[in-house]
Amino acid sequence: MLRVAVVGIGAVGREMVRCLWQSSLPLSEEPIVLARTAREVTIDGKTIQVREANPDAFKGADIVFFAGTEGEKGAAKQFARPAMEQGAIVIDNGSDFRMVEGVPLVVPEVNPDDLEVLRSKGTINLPGVGEVPQKYVANPNCSTIQMVVALKPLHDAAKIKRVIVSTYQAVSGAGSAAIEELEIQAHRILHAQDPGEFKVHPLQIAFNVLAGANWRFEEAGYTNEEWKMVRETRKILHEPELPITVTCVRVPVFNAHAEAIYVELEKPLIADEAREILRNAKGIFVIDEPTQLPDGSAYRSYPMPIDASGKDPVYVGRIRNDPFNPEGLWLWVVADNLRKGAALNAVQIAEEIVSREIVKP
Ligand SMILES: NC(=O)c1ccc[n+]([C@@H]2O[C@H](COP(=O)([O-])OP(=O)(O)OC[C@H]3O[C@@H](n4cnc5c(N)ncnc54)[C@H](OP(=O)(O)O)[C@@H]3O)[C@@H](O)[C@H]2O)c1
């Protein structure tokens, strides 16, 4: 049987506990939940005890899921070392070490074999933490995860030459404080008040669209979120030179990210072929059928954040060829960023680790 712990009980941590309750992992007991402050938290009507995180809290844990914030005072920088030194495998949702050489960055539908490195008895150097046992796995960025799940089967079938993507990212991607910010702003504006104090997003998010959101502007005019999608996708697909260009946009949606993805393929695929490939791919649900609107007008179904929120698949629709480029194909990809984009992917990594007997329950 497995003993697991979760560090952080914000937007992702709460979903992590839910995904653990729903998972096939043979858990010996309820997950140990740690955060900056001890308290009781209620999830789906069930009250759980949250303990204050401390370096001795990981004794006996086989797997520790990190869902705390990043940076020097963040959970992983403070507690990943003691967790691994006490024998646990760490699966981290944060971005602190995703691009470190030797760190597996894993989406189970795409690159599960990268987990094999965990069998090594060696060490790895995590910046700001130092030399630690090779027991660390990084969970990619939410926008990257849903994109690579959709890209991989097309890449296998027709080799992707280029990716152009624009995201429509929900506020839950910026944590529980951002969800509250949208609620408060929307309520104030609907009641003819000013939007109030901007806390997470530097500009109004309610009834607006932010093409820079709360991200940092970096090299060549792209934000850090956009560069994450480029670098992480290349690492996960093992395509270090793949040309990818990204525009990340925050929209006033509470949960589930959408992406308009354009791929250029080496071998042209007609939309019907691409639809069939995606329909048969693991983790994907295609919503792209001819249908009718209530008024009888012709219509093609497509996924929406309200369909994806609270669900596991990566939904794909609007699969269509570029009329001016036979190698070009468009996809509309929607997924729950807190589940497949974070907590669920982390739990699926743990399930893969257990099924490969890298950790034996
Ligand atoms: N939101 C998403 O869609 C998403 C997707 C992929 C990855 N991620 C990543 O997942 C992580 C969590 O994100 P979130 O959206 O859940 O953030 P959040 O809602 O702000 O929650 C952060 C949680 O981390 C805890 N925490 C912070 N520093 C800690 C420390 N030093 N020790 C122990 N606990 C600490 C906080 O504890 P208290 O509650 O006690 O303050 C809080 O429970 C971040 O690294 C984020 O980048 C998020």
Short mmCIF file of C-alpha atoms and ligand atoms in Angstrom, two decimals:
data_model
loop_
_atom_site.label_atom_id
_atom_site.label_comp_id
_atom_site.label_asym_id
_atom_site.label_seq_id
_atom_site.Cartn_x
_atom_site.Cartn_y
_atom_site.Cartn_z
CA MET A 1 0.00 0.00 0.00
CA LEU A 2 1.09 3.57 -0.69
CA ARG A 3 1.40 6.53 1.62
CA VAL A 4 1.13 9.90 -0.10
CA ALA A 5 1.33 13.55 0.92
CA VAL A 6 0.17 16.75 -0.78
CA VAL A 7 1.92 20.09 -0.12
CA GLY A 8 -0.33 23.07 -0.89
CA ILE A 9 -4.10 23.18 -0.67
CA GLY A 10 -4.97 26.02 -3.06
CA ALA A 11 -6.70 25.60 -6.43
CA VAL A 12 -4.44 22.72 -7.53
CA GLY A 13 -3.97 21.11 -4.09
CA ARG A 14 -7.72 20.76 -3.56
CA GLU A 15 -8.08 19.14 -7.00
CA MET A 16 -5.10 16.93 -6.16
CA VAL A 17 -6.87 15.55 -3.08
CA ARG A 18 -10.01 14.97 -5.17
CA CYS A 19 -7.99 13.19 -7.92
CA LEU A 20 -6.29 11.00 -5.28
CA TRP A 21 -9.69 10.02 -3.85
CA GLN A 22 -10.76 9.08 -7.40
CA SER A 23 -7.52 7.36 -8.44
CA SER A 24 -6.69 3.67 -8.69
CA LEU A 25 -3.60 4.10 -6.49
CA PRO A 26 -3.61 1.65 -3.55
CA LEU A 27 -3.53 4.24 -0.76
CA SER A 28 -3.03 2.91 2.76
CA GLU A 29 -4.65 5.95 4.34
CA GLU A 30 -5.97 9.44 3.54
CA PRO A 31 -3.33 11.72 1.94
CA ILE A 32 -1.32 13.78 4.43
CA VAL A 33 -2.05 17.42 3.51
CA LEU A 34 0.41 20.19 4.32
CA ALA A 35 0.36 23.95 3.69
CA ARG A 36 1.82 27.14 5.14
CA THR A 37 -0.85 27.26 7.83
CA ALA A 38 -2.61 24.43 9.67
CA ARG A 39 -6.41 24.43 9.39
CA GLU A 40 -9.44 22.41 8.38
CA VAL A 41 -10.48 22.44 4.72
CA THR A 42 -13.72 21.04 3.29
CA ILE A 43 -13.65 19.36 -0.14
CA ASP A 44 -16.86 17.91 -1.61
CA GLY A 45 -18.46 18.02 1.85
CA LYS A 46 -15.59 16.14 3.52
CA THR A 47 -13.45 17.97 6.08
CA ILE A 48 -9.73 17.27 6.02
CA GLN A 49 -6.99 18.31 8.44
CA VAL A 50 -4.23 20.45 6.96
CA ARG A 51 -0.95 20.46 8.88
CA GLU A 52 1.79 23.07 8.76
CA ALA A 53 4.52 21.93 6.36
CA ASN A 54 7.83 21.11 8.04
CA PRO A 55 10.90 19.09 7.00
CA ASP A 56 9.97 16.13 9.22
CA ALA A 57 6.46 15.76 7.85
CA PHE A 58 7.43 13.28 5.09
CA LYS A 59 8.52 10.25 7.12
CA GLY A 60 7.03 7.10 5.59
CA ALA A 61 5.64 8.86 2.49
CA ASP A 62 6.20 7.03 -0.81
CA ILE A 63 5.09 9.86 -3.09
CA VAL A 64 4.78 13.58 -2.29
CA PHE A 65 2.79 15.83 -4.63
CA PHE A 66 3.82 19.48 -4.53
CA ALA A 67 1.07 22.03 -5.28
CA GLY A 68 2.58 25.03 -3.55
CA THR A 69 3.75 28.28 -5.05
CA GLU A 70 7.19 28.58 -6.69
CA GLY A 71 10.29 30.60 -5.83
CA GLU A 72 12.66 30.87 -2.87
CA LYS A 73 9.88 30.73 -0.25
CA GLY A 74 7.90 28.21 -2.29
CA ALA A 75 7.06 24.72 -1.17
CA ALA A 76 9.38 22.76 -3.49
CA LYS A 77 12.47 24.85 -2.76
CA GLN A 78 11.88 24.42 0.96
CA PHE A 79 10.63 20.87 1.23
CA ALA A 80 11.53 18.80 -1.88
CA ARG A 81 14.95 17.90 -0.41
CA PRO A 82 13.68 16.52 2.94
CA ALA A 83 10.89 14.66 1.14
CA MET A 84 13.34 12.91 -1.23
CA GLU A 85 15.95 12.32 1.47
CA GLN A 86 13.27 10.60 3.53
CA GLY A 87 12.72 8.26 0.57
CA ALA A 88 9.75 9.75 -1.29
CA ILE A 89 9.38 10.40 -4.99
CA VAL A 90 8.41 14.04 -5.54
CA ILE A 91 5.96 15.05 -8.29
CA ASP A 92 5.99 18.84 -8.52
CA ASN A 93 3.36 21.03 -10.21
CA GLY A 94 5.58 24.09 -9.93
CA SER A 95 7.88 25.47 -12.64
CA ASP A 96 11.06 25.80 -10.54
CA PHE A 97 12.92 22.83 -12.03
CA ARG A 98 11.00 21.74 -15.15
CA MET A 99 13.78 22.66 -17.57
CA VAL A 100 16.68 21.35 -15.45
CA GLU A 101 18.79 18.83 -17.38
CA GLY A 102 17.95 15.31 -16.19
CA VAL A 103 14.58 16.23 -14.67
CA PRO A 104 11.80 14.17 -16.30
CA LEU A 105 8.97 16.45 -17.47
CA VAL A 106 6.15 14.03 -18.10
CA VAL A 107 2.72 13.72 -19.65
CA PRO A 108 1.83 10.01 -19.40
CA GLU A 109 0.09 9.87 -22.82
CA VAL A 110 3.17 11.38 -24.47
CA ASN A 111 6.52 10.52 -22.85
CA PRO A 112 5.98 7.98 -20.02
CA ASP A 113 9.35 6.30 -20.69
CA ASP A 114 11.09 9.44 -19.41
CA LEU A 115 10.12 8.19 -15.92
CA GLU A 116 12.65 5.35 -16.23
CA VAL A 117 15.38 7.73 -15.04
CA LEU A 118 13.86 7.40 -11.55
CA ARG A 119 15.38 3.90 -11.30
CA SER A 120 18.83 5.51 -11.21
CA LYS A 121 20.58 5.47 -7.86
CA GLY A 122 22.31 8.75 -8.82
CA THR A 123 21.70 12.33 -7.79
CA ILE A 124 20.50 15.42 -9.55
CA ASN A 125 21.33 19.07 -9.00
CA LEU A 126 18.26 21.26 -8.47
CA PRO A 127 19.17 25.00 -8.52
CA GLY A 128 18.72 26.54 -5.07
CA VAL A 129 18.27 23.10 -3.49
CA GLY A 130 21.53 21.34 -4.42
CA GLU A 131 22.39 17.69 -5.01
CA VAL A 132 19.41 15.43 -4.23
CA PRO A 133 18.53 11.79 -4.97
CA GLN A 134 17.17 11.23 -8.53
CA LYS A 135 13.58 11.04 -7.25
CA TYR A 136 12.13 14.22 -8.72
CA VAL A 137 9.51 14.48 -11.51
CA ALA A 138 8.17 17.75 -12.90
CA ASN A 139 4.57 18.20 -14.02
CA PRO A 140 4.42 20.56 -17.03
CA ASN A 141 2.56 23.86 -17.32
CA CYS A 142 -1.22 23.50 -17.73
CA SER A 143 -1.29 25.00 -21.24
CA THR A 144 1.58 22.77 -22.35
CA ILE A 145 -0.05 19.56 -21.11
CA GLN A 146 -3.28 19.86 -23.08
CA MET A 147 -1.40 20.95 -26.21
CA VAL A 148 1.09 18.04 -26.22
CA VAL A 149 -1.67 15.47 -25.63
CA ALA A 150 -3.30 16.72 -28.86
CA LEU A 151 -0.04 17.14 -30.81
CA LYS A 152 1.56 13.76 -30.06
CA PRO A 153 -0.74 11.50 -32.16
CA LEU A 154 -0.50 13.92 -35.11
CA HIS A 155 3.28 14.09 -34.72
CA ASP A 156 3.49 10.29 -34.75
CA ALA A 157 1.28 10.09 -37.85
CA ALA A 158 2.56 12.96 -39.97
CA LYS A 159 5.49 14.69 -38.16
CA ILE A 160 4.82 18.25 -37.07
CA LYS A 161 7.11 20.89 -38.66
CA ARG A 162 5.73 23.97 -36.94
CA VAL A 163 3.20 25.00 -34.26
CA ILE A 164 1.38 28.34 -33.90
CA VAL A 165 -0.92 28.61 -30.87
CA SER A 166 -3.08 31.17 -29.10
CA THR A 167 -4.45 30.34 -25.67
CA TYR A 168 -7.66 31.40 -23.92
CA GLN A 169 -6.71 30.71 -20.31
CA ALA A 170 -9.10 30.62 -17.35
CA VAL A 171 -8.34 32.57 -14.17
CA SER A 172 -8.01 29.38 -12.07
CA GLY A 173 -4.66 28.98 -13.84
CA ALA A 174 -3.41 31.81 -11.61
CA GLY A 175 -4.60 30.13 -8.39
CA SER A 176 -7.39 30.54 -5.88
CA ALA A 177 -6.77 34.29 -5.37
CA ALA A 178 -7.40 34.88 -9.11
CA ILE A 179 -10.75 33.03 -8.97
CA GLU A 180 -11.80 35.26 -6.08
CA GLU A 181 -10.57 38.36 -7.95
CA LEU A 182 -12.78 37.61 -10.98
CA GLU A 183 -15.79 36.92 -8.74
CA ILE A 184 -15.36 40.21 -6.86
CA GLN A 185 -14.66 42.32 -9.98
CA ALA A 186 -17.61 40.89 -11.91
CA HIS A 187 -19.95 41.44 -8.95
CA ARG A 188 -18.77 45.02 -8.40
CA ILE A 189 -19.04 45.98 -12.08
CA LEU A 190 -22.51 44.43 -12.38
CA HIS A 191 -23.50 46.57 -9.38
CA ALA A 192 -22.24 49.80 -11.05
CA GLN A 193 -19.12 50.03 -8.85
CA ASP A 194 -15.48 50.44 -9.88
CA PRO A 195 -13.68 47.07 -10.30
CA GLY A 196 -11.89 47.41 -6.95
CA GLU A 197 -8.26 46.60 -6.16
CA PHE A 198 -6.24 44.60 -8.72
CA LYS A 199 -4.44 41.85 -6.78
CA VAL A 200 -3.46 39.00 -9.12
CA HIS A 201 -3.99 40.49 -12.58
CA PRO A 202 -2.46 43.95 -13.02
CA LEU A 203 -5.42 45.09 -15.18
CA GLN A 204 -9.18 44.47 -15.09
CA ILE A 205 -9.96 40.83 -15.95
CA ALA A 206 -13.77 40.83 -15.57
CA PHE A 207 -15.48 41.54 -18.93
CA ASN A 208 -12.04 41.91 -20.51
CA VAL A 209 -9.26 39.87 -22.18
CA LEU A 210 -5.58 40.21 -21.17
CA ALA A 211 -2.83 39.34 -23.65
CA GLY A 212 -0.16 39.71 -20.95
CA ALA A 213 -2.19 38.74 -17.86
CA ASN A 214 -0.05 38.40 -14.73
CA TRP A 215 2.93 37.06 -16.71
CA ARG A 216 6.43 38.54 -17.09
CA PHE A 217 7.55 39.96 -20.42
CA GLU A 218 10.82 38.33 -21.46
CA GLU A 219 12.99 37.70 -24.54
CA ALA A 220 11.76 38.87 -27.97
CA GLY A 221 8.55 40.37 -26.54
CA TYR A 222 7.09 37.02 -25.40
CA THR A 223 5.88 36.38 -21.85
CA ASN A 224 7.33 33.75 -19.52
CA GLU A 225 4.09 31.73 -19.96
CA GLU A 226 4.64 31.75 -23.75
CA TRP A 227 8.27 30.66 -23.41
CA LYS A 228 7.20 27.88 -21.02
CA MET A 229 4.94 26.45 -23.73
CA VAL A 230 7.79 26.57 -26.27
CA ARG A 231 10.52 25.07 -24.08
CA GLU A 232 8.38 22.48 -22.30
CA THR A 233 6.75 21.22 -25.52
CA ARG A 234 10.16 20.73 -27.14
CA LYS A 235 11.42 18.83 -24.07
CA ILE A 236 8.36 16.57 -23.78
CA LEU A 237 8.26 15.75 -27.51
CA HIS A 238 12.06 15.32 -27.61
CA GLU A 239 12.15 17.87 -30.45
CA PRO A 240 14.62 20.51 -29.23
CA GLU A 241 14.44 22.59 -32.42
CA LEU A 242 10.68 22.43 -33.16
CA PRO A 243 9.52 25.93 -34.21
CA ILE A 244 6.68 26.96 -31.88
CA THR A 245 5.25 30.45 -31.50
CA VAL A 246 2.70 31.30 -28.83
CA THR A 247 0.31 34.05 -27.72
CA CYS A 248 -1.03 33.43 -24.20
CA VAL A 249 -4.23 35.24 -23.29
CA ARG A 250 -6.20 35.30 -20.03
CA VAL A 251 -9.98 35.37 -20.46
CA PRO A 252 -12.69 35.91 -17.82
CA VAL A 253 -13.58 32.23 -17.55
CA PHE A 254 -13.38 30.59 -14.13
CA ASN A 255 -11.98 27.20 -15.14
CA ALA A 256 -10.68 25.24 -18.17
CA HIS A 257 -8.26 26.55 -20.78
CA ALA A 258 -8.91 26.64 -24.54
CA GLU A 259 -6.29 26.80 -27.29
CA ALA A 260 -6.45 27.49 -31.04
CA ILE A 261 -3.56 25.44 -32.42
CA TYR A 262 -2.24 25.55 -35.99
CA VAL A 263 0.18 22.79 -37.01
CA GLU A 264 2.14 22.40 -40.19
CA LEU A 265 2.85 18.76 -40.98
CA GLU A 266 5.50 17.09 -43.12
CA LYS A 267 2.90 14.76 -44.60
CA PRO A 268 -0.47 16.43 -45.36
CA LEU A 269 -3.41 14.97 -43.41
CA ILE A 270 -6.98 15.62 -44.44
CA ALA A 271 -9.21 16.72 -41.59
CA ASP A 272 -11.16 13.42 -41.61
CA GLU A 273 -7.93 11.44 -41.16
CA ALA A 274 -6.74 13.75 -38.39
CA ARG A 275 -10.14 13.43 -36.66
CA GLU A 276 -9.88 9.63 -36.75
CA ILE A 277 -6.31 9.67 -35.39
CA LEU A 278 -7.35 11.95 -32.54
CA ARG A 279 -10.50 9.93 -31.82
CA ASN A 280 -8.32 6.84 -31.27
CA ALA A 281 -5.70 8.62 -29.15
CA LYS A 282 -5.41 8.05 -25.40
CA GLY A 283 -6.75 10.84 -23.20
CA ILE A 284 -8.54 12.67 -26.05
CA PHE A 285 -12.26 13.13 -26.64
CA VAL A 286 -13.23 14.59 -30.02
CA ILE A 287 -16.29 16.88 -30.18
CA ASP A 288 -16.59 17.78 -33.88
CA GLU A 289 -19.89 16.53 -35.30
CA PRO A 290 -22.36 18.03 -37.79
CA THR A 291 -25.45 18.94 -35.82
CA GLN A 292 -28.18 21.58 -35.59
CA LEU A 293 -28.78 24.53 -33.30
CA PRO A 294 -32.20 24.73 -31.56
CA ASP A 295 -33.38 27.09 -34.34
CA GLY A 296 -32.59 24.38 -36.93
CA SER A 297 -29.53 26.05 -38.45
CA ALA A 298 -26.56 23.85 -39.41
CA TYR A 299 -23.75 23.77 -36.93
CA ARG A 300 -20.69 21.70 -35.96
CA SER A 301 -20.27 20.85 -32.30
CA TYR A 302 -17.06 21.89 -30.53
CA PRO A 303 -15.75 21.72 -26.96
CA MET A 304 -16.21 24.60 -24.52
CA PRO A 305 -14.68 25.31 -21.09
CA ILE A 306 -18.06 24.60 -19.45
CA ASP A 307 -17.91 21.06 -20.93
CA ALA A 308 -14.32 20.44 -19.88
CA SER A 309 -14.41 21.87 -16.34
CA GLY A 310 -14.40 19.03 -13.81
CA LYS A 311 -13.67 16.40 -16.48
CA ASP A 312 -10.57 14.38 -17.33
CA PRO A 313 -10.14 14.29 -21.15
CA VAL A 314 -8.44 16.74 -23.42
CA TYR A 315 -11.28 17.76 -25.75
CA VAL A 316 -10.52 18.50 -29.42
CA GLY A 317 -12.78 20.08 -32.03
CA ARG A 318 -12.78 22.46 -35.03
CA ILE A 319 -10.44 20.04 -36.84
CA ARG A 320 -10.01 21.56 -40.28
CA ASN A 321 -7.47 22.02 -43.03
CA ASP A 322 -5.91 25.31 -44.00
CA PRO A 323 -7.55 26.06 -47.37
CA PHE A 324 -4.32 27.72 -48.57
CA ASN A 325 -1.77 25.19 -47.27
CA PRO A 326 -2.30 21.42 -47.69
CA GLU A 327 0.12 20.76 -44.82
CA GLY A 328 -1.73 23.07 -42.40
CA LEU A 329 -4.30 21.90 -39.86
CA TRP A 330 -6.25 23.76 -37.15
CA LEU A 331 -7.40 22.31 -33.81
CA TRP A 332 -9.45 23.76 -30.95
CA VAL A 333 -8.27 22.11 -27.72
CA VAL A 334 -10.00 22.50 -24.35
CA ALA A 335 -9.16 20.90 -20.98
CA ASP A 336 -9.57 21.44 -17.25
CA ASN A 337 -6.32 23.17 -16.28
CA LEU A 338 -6.66 22.18 -12.63
CA ARG A 339 -7.25 18.50 -13.48
CA LYS A 340 -5.43 17.38 -16.69
CA GLY A 341 -3.37 20.59 -16.60
CA ALA A 342 -2.12 19.93 -13.07
CA ALA A 343 -3.54 17.54 -10.43
CA LEU A 344 -4.81 14.72 -12.64
CA ASN A 345 -1.62 14.63 -14.74
CA ALA A 346 0.40 14.42 -11.49
CA VAL A 347 -1.74 11.53 -10.23
CA GLN A 348 -1.46 9.79 -13.62
CA ILE A 349 2.35 10.13 -13.35
CA ALA A 350 2.12 8.41 -9.95
CA GLU A 351 -0.07 5.65 -11.45
CA GLU A 352 2.52 5.15 -14.21
CA ILE A 353 5.34 4.99 -11.65
CA VAL A 354 3.44 2.34 -9.70
CA SER A 355 2.46 0.30 -12.79
CA ARG A 356 6.12 0.26 -13.88
CA GLU A 357 7.04 -0.90 -10.34
CA ILE A 358 9.45 2.01 -9.94
CA VAL A 359 7.66 2.33 -6.59
CA LYS A 360 6.24 -0.91 -5.23
CA PRO A 361 3.18 -0.48 -3.04
N1 LIG B 1 -3.65 26.69 -11.22
C1 LIG B 1 -3.29 25.97 -12.27
O1 LIG B 1 -4.05 25.76 -13.26
C2 LIG B 1 -1.94 25.34 -12.30
C3 LIG B 1 -1.63 24.49 -13.35
C4 LIG B 1 -0.37 23.89 -13.41
C5 LIG B 1 0.53 24.15 -12.40
N2 LIG B 1 0.21 25.00 -11.38
C6 LIG B 1 1.19 25.21 -10.31
O2 LIG B 1 0.70 24.55 -9.15
C7 LIG B 1 1.15 25.24 -7.98
C8 LIG B 1 -0.03 25.59 -7.10
O3 LIG B 1 -0.87 26.47 -7.81
P1 LIG B 1 -2.30 26.93 -7.27
O4 LIG B 1 -2.98 27.50 -8.45
O5 LIG B 1 -2.94 25.84 -6.50
O6 LIG B 1 -1.88 28.11 -6.25
P2 LIG B 1 -2.71 28.67 -5.00
O7 LIG B 1 -4.17 28.49 -5.20
O8 LIG B 1 -2.19 30.04 -4.78
O9 LIG B 1 -2.27 27.73 -3.76
C9 LIG B 1 -0.96 27.68 -3.29
C10 LIG B 1 -0.88 26.74 -2.08
O10 LIG B 1 0.50 26.53 -1.80
C11 LIG B 1 0.72 26.63 -0.41
N3 LIG B 1 2.11 27.07 -0.18
C12 LIG B 1 2.74 28.12 -0.73
N4 LIG B 1 4.02 28.19 -0.26
C13 LIG B 1 4.18 27.14 0.57
C14 LIG B 1 5.25 26.67 1.35
N5 LIG B 1 6.43 27.29 1.39
N6 LIG B 1 5.07 25.56 2.09
C15 LIG B 1 3.88 24.90 2.07
N7 LIG B 1 2.81 25.30 1.34
C16 LIG B 1 2.97 26.42 0.61
C17 LIG B 1 -0.30 27.63 0.06
O11 LIG B 1 -0.49 27.42 1.45
P3 LIG B 1 -1.55 28.27 2.32
O12 LIG B 1 -2.90 27.83 1.82
O13 LIG B 1 -1.33 27.85 3.73
O14 LIG B 1 -1.26 29.71 2.04
C18 LIG B 1 -1.51 27.27 -0.82
O15 LIG B 1 -2.27 26.24 -0.20
C19 LIG B 1 1.95 26.44 -8.50
O16 LIG B 1 3.30 26.08 -8.53
C20 LIG B 1 1.40 26.64 -9.89
O17 LIG B 1 2.31 27.30 -10.75
C21 LIG B 1 -0.99 25.58 -11.31
#
